[in-house]
Short mmCIF file of C-alpha atoms and ligand atoms in Angstrom, two decimals:
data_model
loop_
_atom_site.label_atom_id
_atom_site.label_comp_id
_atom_site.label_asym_id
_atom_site.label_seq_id
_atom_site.Cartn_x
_atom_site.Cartn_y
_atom_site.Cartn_z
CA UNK A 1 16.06 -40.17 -65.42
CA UNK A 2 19.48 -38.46 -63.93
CA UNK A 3 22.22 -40.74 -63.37
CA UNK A 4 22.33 -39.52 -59.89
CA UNK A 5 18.31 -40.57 -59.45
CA UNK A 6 18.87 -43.87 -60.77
CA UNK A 7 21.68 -44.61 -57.77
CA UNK A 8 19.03 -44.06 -55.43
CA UNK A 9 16.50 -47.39 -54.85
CA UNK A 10 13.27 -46.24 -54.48
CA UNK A 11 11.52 -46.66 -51.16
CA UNK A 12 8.53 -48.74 -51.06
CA UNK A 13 5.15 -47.51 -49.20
CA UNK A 14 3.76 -50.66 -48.12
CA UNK A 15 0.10 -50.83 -47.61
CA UNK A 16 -0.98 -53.32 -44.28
CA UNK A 17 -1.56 -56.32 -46.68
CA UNK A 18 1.68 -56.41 -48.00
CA UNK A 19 3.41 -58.01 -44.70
CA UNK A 20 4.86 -60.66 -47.21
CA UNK A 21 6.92 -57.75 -48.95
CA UNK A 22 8.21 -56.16 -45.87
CA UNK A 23 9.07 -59.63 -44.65
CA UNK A 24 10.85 -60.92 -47.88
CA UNK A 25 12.73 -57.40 -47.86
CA UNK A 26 13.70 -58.37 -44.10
CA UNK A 27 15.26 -62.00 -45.57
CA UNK A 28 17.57 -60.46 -47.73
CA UNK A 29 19.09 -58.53 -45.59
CA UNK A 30 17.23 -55.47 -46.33
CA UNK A 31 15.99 -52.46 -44.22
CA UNK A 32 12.07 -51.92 -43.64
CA UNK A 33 10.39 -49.28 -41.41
CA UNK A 34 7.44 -50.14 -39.57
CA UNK A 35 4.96 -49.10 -37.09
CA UNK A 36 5.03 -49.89 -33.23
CA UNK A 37 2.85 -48.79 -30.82
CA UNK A 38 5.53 -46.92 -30.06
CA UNK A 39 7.37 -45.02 -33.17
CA UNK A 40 8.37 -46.36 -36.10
CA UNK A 41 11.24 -48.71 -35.96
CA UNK A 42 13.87 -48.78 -38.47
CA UNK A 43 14.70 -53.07 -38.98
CA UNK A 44 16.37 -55.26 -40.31
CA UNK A 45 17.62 -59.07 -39.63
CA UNK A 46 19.40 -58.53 -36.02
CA UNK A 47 21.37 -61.88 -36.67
CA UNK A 48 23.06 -60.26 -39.88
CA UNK A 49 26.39 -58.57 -39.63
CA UNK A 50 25.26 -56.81 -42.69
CA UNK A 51 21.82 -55.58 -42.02
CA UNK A 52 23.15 -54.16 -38.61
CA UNK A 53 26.02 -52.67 -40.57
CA UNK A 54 22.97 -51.12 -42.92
CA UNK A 55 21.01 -49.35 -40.10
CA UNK A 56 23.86 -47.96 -38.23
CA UNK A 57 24.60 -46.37 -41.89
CA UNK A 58 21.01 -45.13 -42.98
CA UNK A 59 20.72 -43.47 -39.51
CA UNK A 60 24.51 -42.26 -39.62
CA UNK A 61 24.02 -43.48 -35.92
CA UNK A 62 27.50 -44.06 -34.55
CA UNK A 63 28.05 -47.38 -33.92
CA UNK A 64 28.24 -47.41 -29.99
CA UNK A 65 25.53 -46.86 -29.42
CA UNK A 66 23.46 -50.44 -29.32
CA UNK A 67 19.88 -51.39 -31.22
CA UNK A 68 16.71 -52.55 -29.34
CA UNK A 69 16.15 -55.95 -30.64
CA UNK A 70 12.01 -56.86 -31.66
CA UNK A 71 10.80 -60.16 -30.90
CA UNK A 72 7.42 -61.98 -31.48
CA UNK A 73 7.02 -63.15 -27.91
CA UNK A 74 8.32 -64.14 -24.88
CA UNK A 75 9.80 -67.06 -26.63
CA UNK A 76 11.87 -65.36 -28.75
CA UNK A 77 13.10 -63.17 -26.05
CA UNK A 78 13.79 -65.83 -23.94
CA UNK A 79 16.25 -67.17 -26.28
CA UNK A 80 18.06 -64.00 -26.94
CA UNK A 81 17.93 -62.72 -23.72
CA UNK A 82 18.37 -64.60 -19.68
CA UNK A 83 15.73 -62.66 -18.21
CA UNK A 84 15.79 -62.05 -14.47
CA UNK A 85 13.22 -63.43 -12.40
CA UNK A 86 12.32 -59.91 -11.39
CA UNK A 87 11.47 -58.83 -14.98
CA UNK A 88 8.45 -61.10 -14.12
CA UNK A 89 5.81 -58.71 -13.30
CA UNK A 90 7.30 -56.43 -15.95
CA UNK A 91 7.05 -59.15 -18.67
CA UNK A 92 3.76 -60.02 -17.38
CA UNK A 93 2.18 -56.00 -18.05
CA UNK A 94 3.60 -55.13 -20.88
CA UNK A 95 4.77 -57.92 -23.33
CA UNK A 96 3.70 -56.93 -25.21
CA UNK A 97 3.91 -53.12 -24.81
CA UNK A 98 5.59 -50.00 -24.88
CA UNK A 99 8.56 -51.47 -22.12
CA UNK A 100 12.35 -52.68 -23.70
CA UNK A 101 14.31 -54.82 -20.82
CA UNK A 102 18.06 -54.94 -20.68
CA UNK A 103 19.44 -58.54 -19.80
CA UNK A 104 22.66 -60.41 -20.39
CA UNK A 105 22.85 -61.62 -23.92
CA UNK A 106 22.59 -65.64 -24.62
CA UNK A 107 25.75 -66.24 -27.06
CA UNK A 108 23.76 -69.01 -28.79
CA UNK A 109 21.03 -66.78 -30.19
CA UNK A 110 23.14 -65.37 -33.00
CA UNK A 111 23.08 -61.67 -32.75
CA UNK A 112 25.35 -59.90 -34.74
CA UNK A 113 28.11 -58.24 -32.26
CA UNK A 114 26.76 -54.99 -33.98
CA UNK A 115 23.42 -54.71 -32.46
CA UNK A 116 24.88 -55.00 -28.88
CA UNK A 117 27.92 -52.00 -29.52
CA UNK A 118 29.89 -54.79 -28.00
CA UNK A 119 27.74 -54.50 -24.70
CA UNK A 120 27.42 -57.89 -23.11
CA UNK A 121 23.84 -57.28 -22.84
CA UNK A 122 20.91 -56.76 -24.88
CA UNK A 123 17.86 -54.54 -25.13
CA UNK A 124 14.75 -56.69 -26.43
CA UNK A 125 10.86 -55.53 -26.20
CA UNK A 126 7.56 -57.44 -27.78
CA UNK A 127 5.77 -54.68 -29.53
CA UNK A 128 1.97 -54.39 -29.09
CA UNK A 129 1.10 -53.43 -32.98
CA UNK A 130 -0.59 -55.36 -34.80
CA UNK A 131 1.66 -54.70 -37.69
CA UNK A 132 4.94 -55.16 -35.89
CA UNK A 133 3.29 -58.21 -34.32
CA UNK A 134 2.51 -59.61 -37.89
CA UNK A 135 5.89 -58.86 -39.21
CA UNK A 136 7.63 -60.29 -36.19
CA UNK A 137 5.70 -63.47 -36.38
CA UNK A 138 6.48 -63.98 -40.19
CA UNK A 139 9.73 -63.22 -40.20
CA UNK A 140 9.86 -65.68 -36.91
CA UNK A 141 13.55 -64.09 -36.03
CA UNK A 142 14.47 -61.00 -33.85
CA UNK A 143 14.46 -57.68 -35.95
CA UNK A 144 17.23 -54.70 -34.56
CA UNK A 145 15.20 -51.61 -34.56
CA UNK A 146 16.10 -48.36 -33.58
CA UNK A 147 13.97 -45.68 -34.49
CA UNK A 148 13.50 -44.71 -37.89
CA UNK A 149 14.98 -41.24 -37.89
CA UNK A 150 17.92 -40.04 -38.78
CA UNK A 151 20.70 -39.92 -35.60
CA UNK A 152 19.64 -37.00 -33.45
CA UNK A 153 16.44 -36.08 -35.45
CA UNK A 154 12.96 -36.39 -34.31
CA UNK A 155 11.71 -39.36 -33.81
CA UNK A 156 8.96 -40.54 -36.87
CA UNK A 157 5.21 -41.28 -36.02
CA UNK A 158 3.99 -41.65 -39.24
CA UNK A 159 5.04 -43.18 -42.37
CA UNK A 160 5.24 -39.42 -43.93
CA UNK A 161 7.79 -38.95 -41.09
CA UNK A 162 10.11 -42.06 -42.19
CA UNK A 163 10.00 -41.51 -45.81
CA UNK A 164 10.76 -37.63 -45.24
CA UNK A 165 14.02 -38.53 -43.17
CA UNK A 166 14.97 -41.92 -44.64
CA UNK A 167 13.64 -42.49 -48.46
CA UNK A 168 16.26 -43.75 -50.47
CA UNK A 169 17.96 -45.47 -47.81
CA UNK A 170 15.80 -48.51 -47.02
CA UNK A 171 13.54 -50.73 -48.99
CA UNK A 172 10.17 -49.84 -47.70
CA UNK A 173 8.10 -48.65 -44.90
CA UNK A 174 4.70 -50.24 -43.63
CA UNK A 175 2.29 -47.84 -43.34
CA UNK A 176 0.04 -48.37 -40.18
CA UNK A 177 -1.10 -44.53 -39.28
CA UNK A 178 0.19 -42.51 -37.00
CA UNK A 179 1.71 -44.55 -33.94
CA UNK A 180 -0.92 -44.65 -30.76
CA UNK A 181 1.67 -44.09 -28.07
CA UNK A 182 3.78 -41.52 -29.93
CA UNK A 183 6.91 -41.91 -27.26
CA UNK A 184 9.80 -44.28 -27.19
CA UNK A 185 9.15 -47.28 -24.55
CA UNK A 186 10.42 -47.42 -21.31
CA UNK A 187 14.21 -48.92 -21.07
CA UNK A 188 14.36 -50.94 -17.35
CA UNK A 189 17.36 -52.79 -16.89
CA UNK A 190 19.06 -54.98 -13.35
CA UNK A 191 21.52 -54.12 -11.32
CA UNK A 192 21.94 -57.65 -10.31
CA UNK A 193 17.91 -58.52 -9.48
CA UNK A 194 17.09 -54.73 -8.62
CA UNK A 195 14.89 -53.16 -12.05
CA UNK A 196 16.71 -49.46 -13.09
CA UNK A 197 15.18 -46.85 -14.96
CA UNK A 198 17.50 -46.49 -17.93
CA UNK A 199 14.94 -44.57 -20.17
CA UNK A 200 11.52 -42.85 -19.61
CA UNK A 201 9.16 -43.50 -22.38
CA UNK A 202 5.77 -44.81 -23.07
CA UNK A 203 5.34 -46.65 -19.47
CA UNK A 204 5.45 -44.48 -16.23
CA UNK A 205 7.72 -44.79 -13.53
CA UNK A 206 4.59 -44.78 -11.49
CA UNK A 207 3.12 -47.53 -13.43
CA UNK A 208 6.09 -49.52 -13.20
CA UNK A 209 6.65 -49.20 -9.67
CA UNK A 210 2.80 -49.85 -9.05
CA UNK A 211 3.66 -53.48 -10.84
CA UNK A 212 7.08 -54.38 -9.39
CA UNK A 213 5.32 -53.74 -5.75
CA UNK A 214 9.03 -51.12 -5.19
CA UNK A 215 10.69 -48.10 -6.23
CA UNK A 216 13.19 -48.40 -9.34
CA UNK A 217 16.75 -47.75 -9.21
CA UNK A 218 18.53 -44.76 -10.55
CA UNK A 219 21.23 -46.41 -12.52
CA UNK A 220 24.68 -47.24 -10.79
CA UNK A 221 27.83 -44.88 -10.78
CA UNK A 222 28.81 -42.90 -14.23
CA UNK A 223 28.86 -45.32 -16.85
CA UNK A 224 26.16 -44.33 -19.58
CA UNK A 225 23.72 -47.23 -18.96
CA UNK A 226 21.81 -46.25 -22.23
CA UNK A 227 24.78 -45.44 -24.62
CA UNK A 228 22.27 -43.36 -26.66
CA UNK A 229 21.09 -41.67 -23.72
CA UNK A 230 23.27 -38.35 -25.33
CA UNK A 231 21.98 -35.04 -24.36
CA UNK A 232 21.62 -33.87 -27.71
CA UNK A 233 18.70 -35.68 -29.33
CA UNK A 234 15.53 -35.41 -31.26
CA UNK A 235 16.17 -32.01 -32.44
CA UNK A 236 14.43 -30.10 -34.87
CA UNK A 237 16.03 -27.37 -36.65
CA UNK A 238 14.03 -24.35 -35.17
CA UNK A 239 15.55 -23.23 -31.77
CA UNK A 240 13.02 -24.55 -28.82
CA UNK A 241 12.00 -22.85 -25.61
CA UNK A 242 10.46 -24.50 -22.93
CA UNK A 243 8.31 -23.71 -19.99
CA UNK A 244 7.25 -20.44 -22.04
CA UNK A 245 4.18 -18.88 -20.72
CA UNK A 246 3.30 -16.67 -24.21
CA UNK A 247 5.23 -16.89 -27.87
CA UNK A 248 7.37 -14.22 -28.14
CA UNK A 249 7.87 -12.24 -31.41
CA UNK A 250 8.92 -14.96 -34.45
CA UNK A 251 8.09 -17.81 -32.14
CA UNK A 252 5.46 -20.37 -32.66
CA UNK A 253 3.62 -21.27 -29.45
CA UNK A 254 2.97 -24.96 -28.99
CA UNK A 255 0.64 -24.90 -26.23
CA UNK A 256 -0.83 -27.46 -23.31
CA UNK A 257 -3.87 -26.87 -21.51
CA UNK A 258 -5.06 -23.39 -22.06
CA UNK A 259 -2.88 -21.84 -24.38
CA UNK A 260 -4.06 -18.50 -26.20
CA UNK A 261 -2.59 -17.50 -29.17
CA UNK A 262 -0.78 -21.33 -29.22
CA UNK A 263 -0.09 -22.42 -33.11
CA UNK A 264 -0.59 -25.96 -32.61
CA UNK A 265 -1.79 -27.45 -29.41
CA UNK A 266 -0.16 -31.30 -27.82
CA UNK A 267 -3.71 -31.31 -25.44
CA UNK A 268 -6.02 -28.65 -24.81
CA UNK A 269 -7.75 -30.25 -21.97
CA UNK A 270 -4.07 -30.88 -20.56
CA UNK A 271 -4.53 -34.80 -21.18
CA UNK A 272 -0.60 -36.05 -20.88
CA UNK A 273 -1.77 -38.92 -22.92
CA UNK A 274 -2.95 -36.76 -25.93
CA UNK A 275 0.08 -34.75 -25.85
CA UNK A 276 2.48 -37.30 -25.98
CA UNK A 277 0.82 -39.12 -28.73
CA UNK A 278 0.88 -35.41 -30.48
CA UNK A 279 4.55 -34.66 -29.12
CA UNK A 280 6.64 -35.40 -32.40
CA UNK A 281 4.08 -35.00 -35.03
CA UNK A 282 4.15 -31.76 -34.11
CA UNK A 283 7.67 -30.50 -33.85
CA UNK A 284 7.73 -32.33 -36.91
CA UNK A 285 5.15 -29.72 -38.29
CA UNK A 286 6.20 -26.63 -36.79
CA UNK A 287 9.73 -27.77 -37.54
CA UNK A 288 8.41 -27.46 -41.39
CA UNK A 289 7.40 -23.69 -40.71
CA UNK A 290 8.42 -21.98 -37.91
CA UNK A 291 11.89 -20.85 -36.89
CA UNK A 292 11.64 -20.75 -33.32
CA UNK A 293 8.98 -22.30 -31.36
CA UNK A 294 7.90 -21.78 -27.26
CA UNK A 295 6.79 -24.83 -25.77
CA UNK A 296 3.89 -24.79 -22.86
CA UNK A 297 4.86 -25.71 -19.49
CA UNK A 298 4.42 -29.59 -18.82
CA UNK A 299 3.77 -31.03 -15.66
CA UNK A 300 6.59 -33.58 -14.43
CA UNK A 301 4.58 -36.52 -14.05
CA UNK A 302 3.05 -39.69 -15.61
CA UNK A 303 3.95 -39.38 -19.10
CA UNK A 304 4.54 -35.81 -19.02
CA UNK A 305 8.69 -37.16 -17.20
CA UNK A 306 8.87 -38.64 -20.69
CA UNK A 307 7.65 -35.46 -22.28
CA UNK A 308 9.66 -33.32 -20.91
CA UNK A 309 13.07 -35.66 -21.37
CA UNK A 310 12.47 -35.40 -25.16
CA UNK A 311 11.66 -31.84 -24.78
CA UNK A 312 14.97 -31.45 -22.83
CA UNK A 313 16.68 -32.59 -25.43
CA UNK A 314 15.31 -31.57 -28.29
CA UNK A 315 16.10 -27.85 -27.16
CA UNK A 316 19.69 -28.78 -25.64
CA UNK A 317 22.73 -27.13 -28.06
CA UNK A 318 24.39 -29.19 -30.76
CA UNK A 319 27.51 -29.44 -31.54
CA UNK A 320 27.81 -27.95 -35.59
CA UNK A 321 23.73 -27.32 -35.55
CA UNK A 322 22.12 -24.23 -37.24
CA UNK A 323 21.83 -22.76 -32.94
CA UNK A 324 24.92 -24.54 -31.74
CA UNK A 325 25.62 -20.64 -30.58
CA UNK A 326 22.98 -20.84 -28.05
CA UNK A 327 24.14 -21.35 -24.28
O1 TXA B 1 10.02 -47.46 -28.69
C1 TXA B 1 11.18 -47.76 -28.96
O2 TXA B 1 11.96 -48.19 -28.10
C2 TXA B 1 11.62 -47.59 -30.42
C3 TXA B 1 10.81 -48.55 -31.26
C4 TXA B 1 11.23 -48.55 -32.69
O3 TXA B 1 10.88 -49.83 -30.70
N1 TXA B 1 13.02 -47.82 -30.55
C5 TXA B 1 13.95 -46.95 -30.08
O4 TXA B 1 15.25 -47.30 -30.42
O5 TXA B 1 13.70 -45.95 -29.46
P1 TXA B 1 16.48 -46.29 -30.33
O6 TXA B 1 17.60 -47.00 -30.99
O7 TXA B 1 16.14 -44.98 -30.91
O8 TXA B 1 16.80 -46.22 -28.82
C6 TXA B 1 17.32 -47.37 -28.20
C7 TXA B 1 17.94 -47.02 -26.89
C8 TXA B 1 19.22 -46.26 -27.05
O9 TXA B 1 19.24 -45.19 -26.14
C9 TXA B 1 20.27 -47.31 -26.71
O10 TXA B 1 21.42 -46.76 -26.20
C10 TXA B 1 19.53 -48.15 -25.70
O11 TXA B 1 18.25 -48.25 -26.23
N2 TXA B 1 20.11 -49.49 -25.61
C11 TXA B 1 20.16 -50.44 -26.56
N3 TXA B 1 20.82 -51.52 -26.13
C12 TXA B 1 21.19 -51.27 -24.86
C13 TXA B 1 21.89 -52.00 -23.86
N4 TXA B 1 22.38 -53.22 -24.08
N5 TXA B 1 22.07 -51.41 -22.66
C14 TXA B 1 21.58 -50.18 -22.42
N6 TXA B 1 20.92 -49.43 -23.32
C15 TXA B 1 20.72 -49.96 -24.52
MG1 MG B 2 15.81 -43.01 -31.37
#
């Protein structure tokens, strides 16, 4: 074995059964990747100063912007977190679910200043998988998870997906399958008792506002409400076009609905559900083989807001990237 092989720690490919491994790795302060209903999360202890310290570094994520925090159950989150009453019918849907809340941070839960960016609030979700459930539980302490990508990549569905962006950075990954939802959750925070759309994700806005009984708020003024909210994220490396009716020459079509000619296909039968459980997965694939790649129109509603926000990104110019040229 190379000297430069032996610095790097194998990752670990944890079957289901092997919770306890995952969970000891999460005691001592190490990172494990594991599946949500969601994406995969990236975690690790989010009382340690060191484990926060660890994920901001295997994602090269800057360090302003803040980690969701993973809890068991309302319990947990209650501790971390003073929830407003009007997270109520919120809490009551989807804890656990696809849906992270942002409340004011209790000082006596222990969080390390890290996972917060020095925020004086805290994002916290329950997730719905039974493998992030049994982890939680276990480990009986909040987890800091962001996803389990590297900054500004796509976003990881499957195990293949972690271990292709992160191996050699954290102990292990859980493998549960490919992730049901296949979107972020839903970010909601307060402006004082009135719920604000921070993120779209795996929850509509329609949904959301069917359950609160109101319309959400647009957030307040010009302060980035979700730090990581950057325009730039959850790119591949081939260029992206969007709203393309037909590939063009050297593009790979990734269609919706009907799409002729479409290399890979997010829902045939134009189900917004399929497609976003499809979305990464496959600009993950056609980010494997294709240089440039046309994206079907997407309607703007239901999950297809959600869509189209990661689309958005995922095709917006970076700063130093291969297409940074592009207007
Ligand atoms: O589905 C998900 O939410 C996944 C899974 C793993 O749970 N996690 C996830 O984490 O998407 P991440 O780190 O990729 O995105 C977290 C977002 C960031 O945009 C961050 O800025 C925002 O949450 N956030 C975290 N704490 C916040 C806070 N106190 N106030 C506002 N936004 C916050
Ligand atoms: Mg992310």
């Amino acid at each position: 074995m190379s000297e430069a092989a032996q610095d790097i720690p194998m990752t670990a490919r944890w079957r289901p059964d092997q919770i306890e491994e995952a969970t000891a790795a999460l005691r001592r302060g190490a990172l494990v990747a594991f599946p949500t209903e969601t994406v995969y999360g990236l975690g690790g202890d989010a009382r340690s100063d060191k484990a926060a310290a660890a994920i901001f570094a295997a994602k090269g994520r800057p360090s302003f912007n803040p980690l969701i925090v993973h809890v068991a159950d309302e319990a947990m989150a209650a501790r971390c977190a003073d929830l407003p009453g009007a997270a109520r019918p919120l809490i009551e849907r989807w804890w656990p679910g696809p849906l992270t809340l942002v409340a004011p941070v209790r000082p006596e839960a222990g969080l390390s200043r890290l996972v917060g960016a020095g925020l004086p609030t805290v994002a916290i979700r329950v997730p719905a998988h039974p493998l992030a459930r049994r982890l939680l539980a276990a480990f009986g302490g909040p987890v800091a998870a962001p996803s389990a990508n590297p900054s500004g990549r796509i976003s990881p569905t499957t195990a293949d997906h972690v271990l292709a962006g992160l191996s050699g950075r954290i102990a292990g990954v859980l493998d549960g399958g490919p992730c049901p939802v296949g979107l972020e959750s839903t970010i909601v925070g307060f402006d004082g008792d009135r719920p604000v759309m921070l993120r779209e994700g795996g929850v509509t806005r329609e949904e959301i506002e069917d359950a609160l009984g109101r319309p959400l708020g647009a957030p307040e003024g010009r302060d980035v409400t979700a730090p990581g909210q950057l325009l730039s994220h959850y790119a591949p490396n081939a260029r992206l076009r969007l709203g393309a009716d037909a590939a063009r020459v050297g593009e790979a079509l990734l269609g919706f609905g009907p799409a002729p000619g479409a290399a890979l296909n997010l829902s045939p039968a134009g189900d917004l559900t399929e497609a976003a459980a499809n979305l990464f997965a496959m600009l993950h694939e056609l980010d494997r083989t294709a240089a440039a790649i046309a994206v079907s129109p997407i309607p703007d509603r239901g999950l297809g807001r959600a869509i189209n926000d990661r689309l958005r990104r995922a095709a917006a110019p970076r700063q130093g990237a291969p297409h940074a040229e592009r207007s």
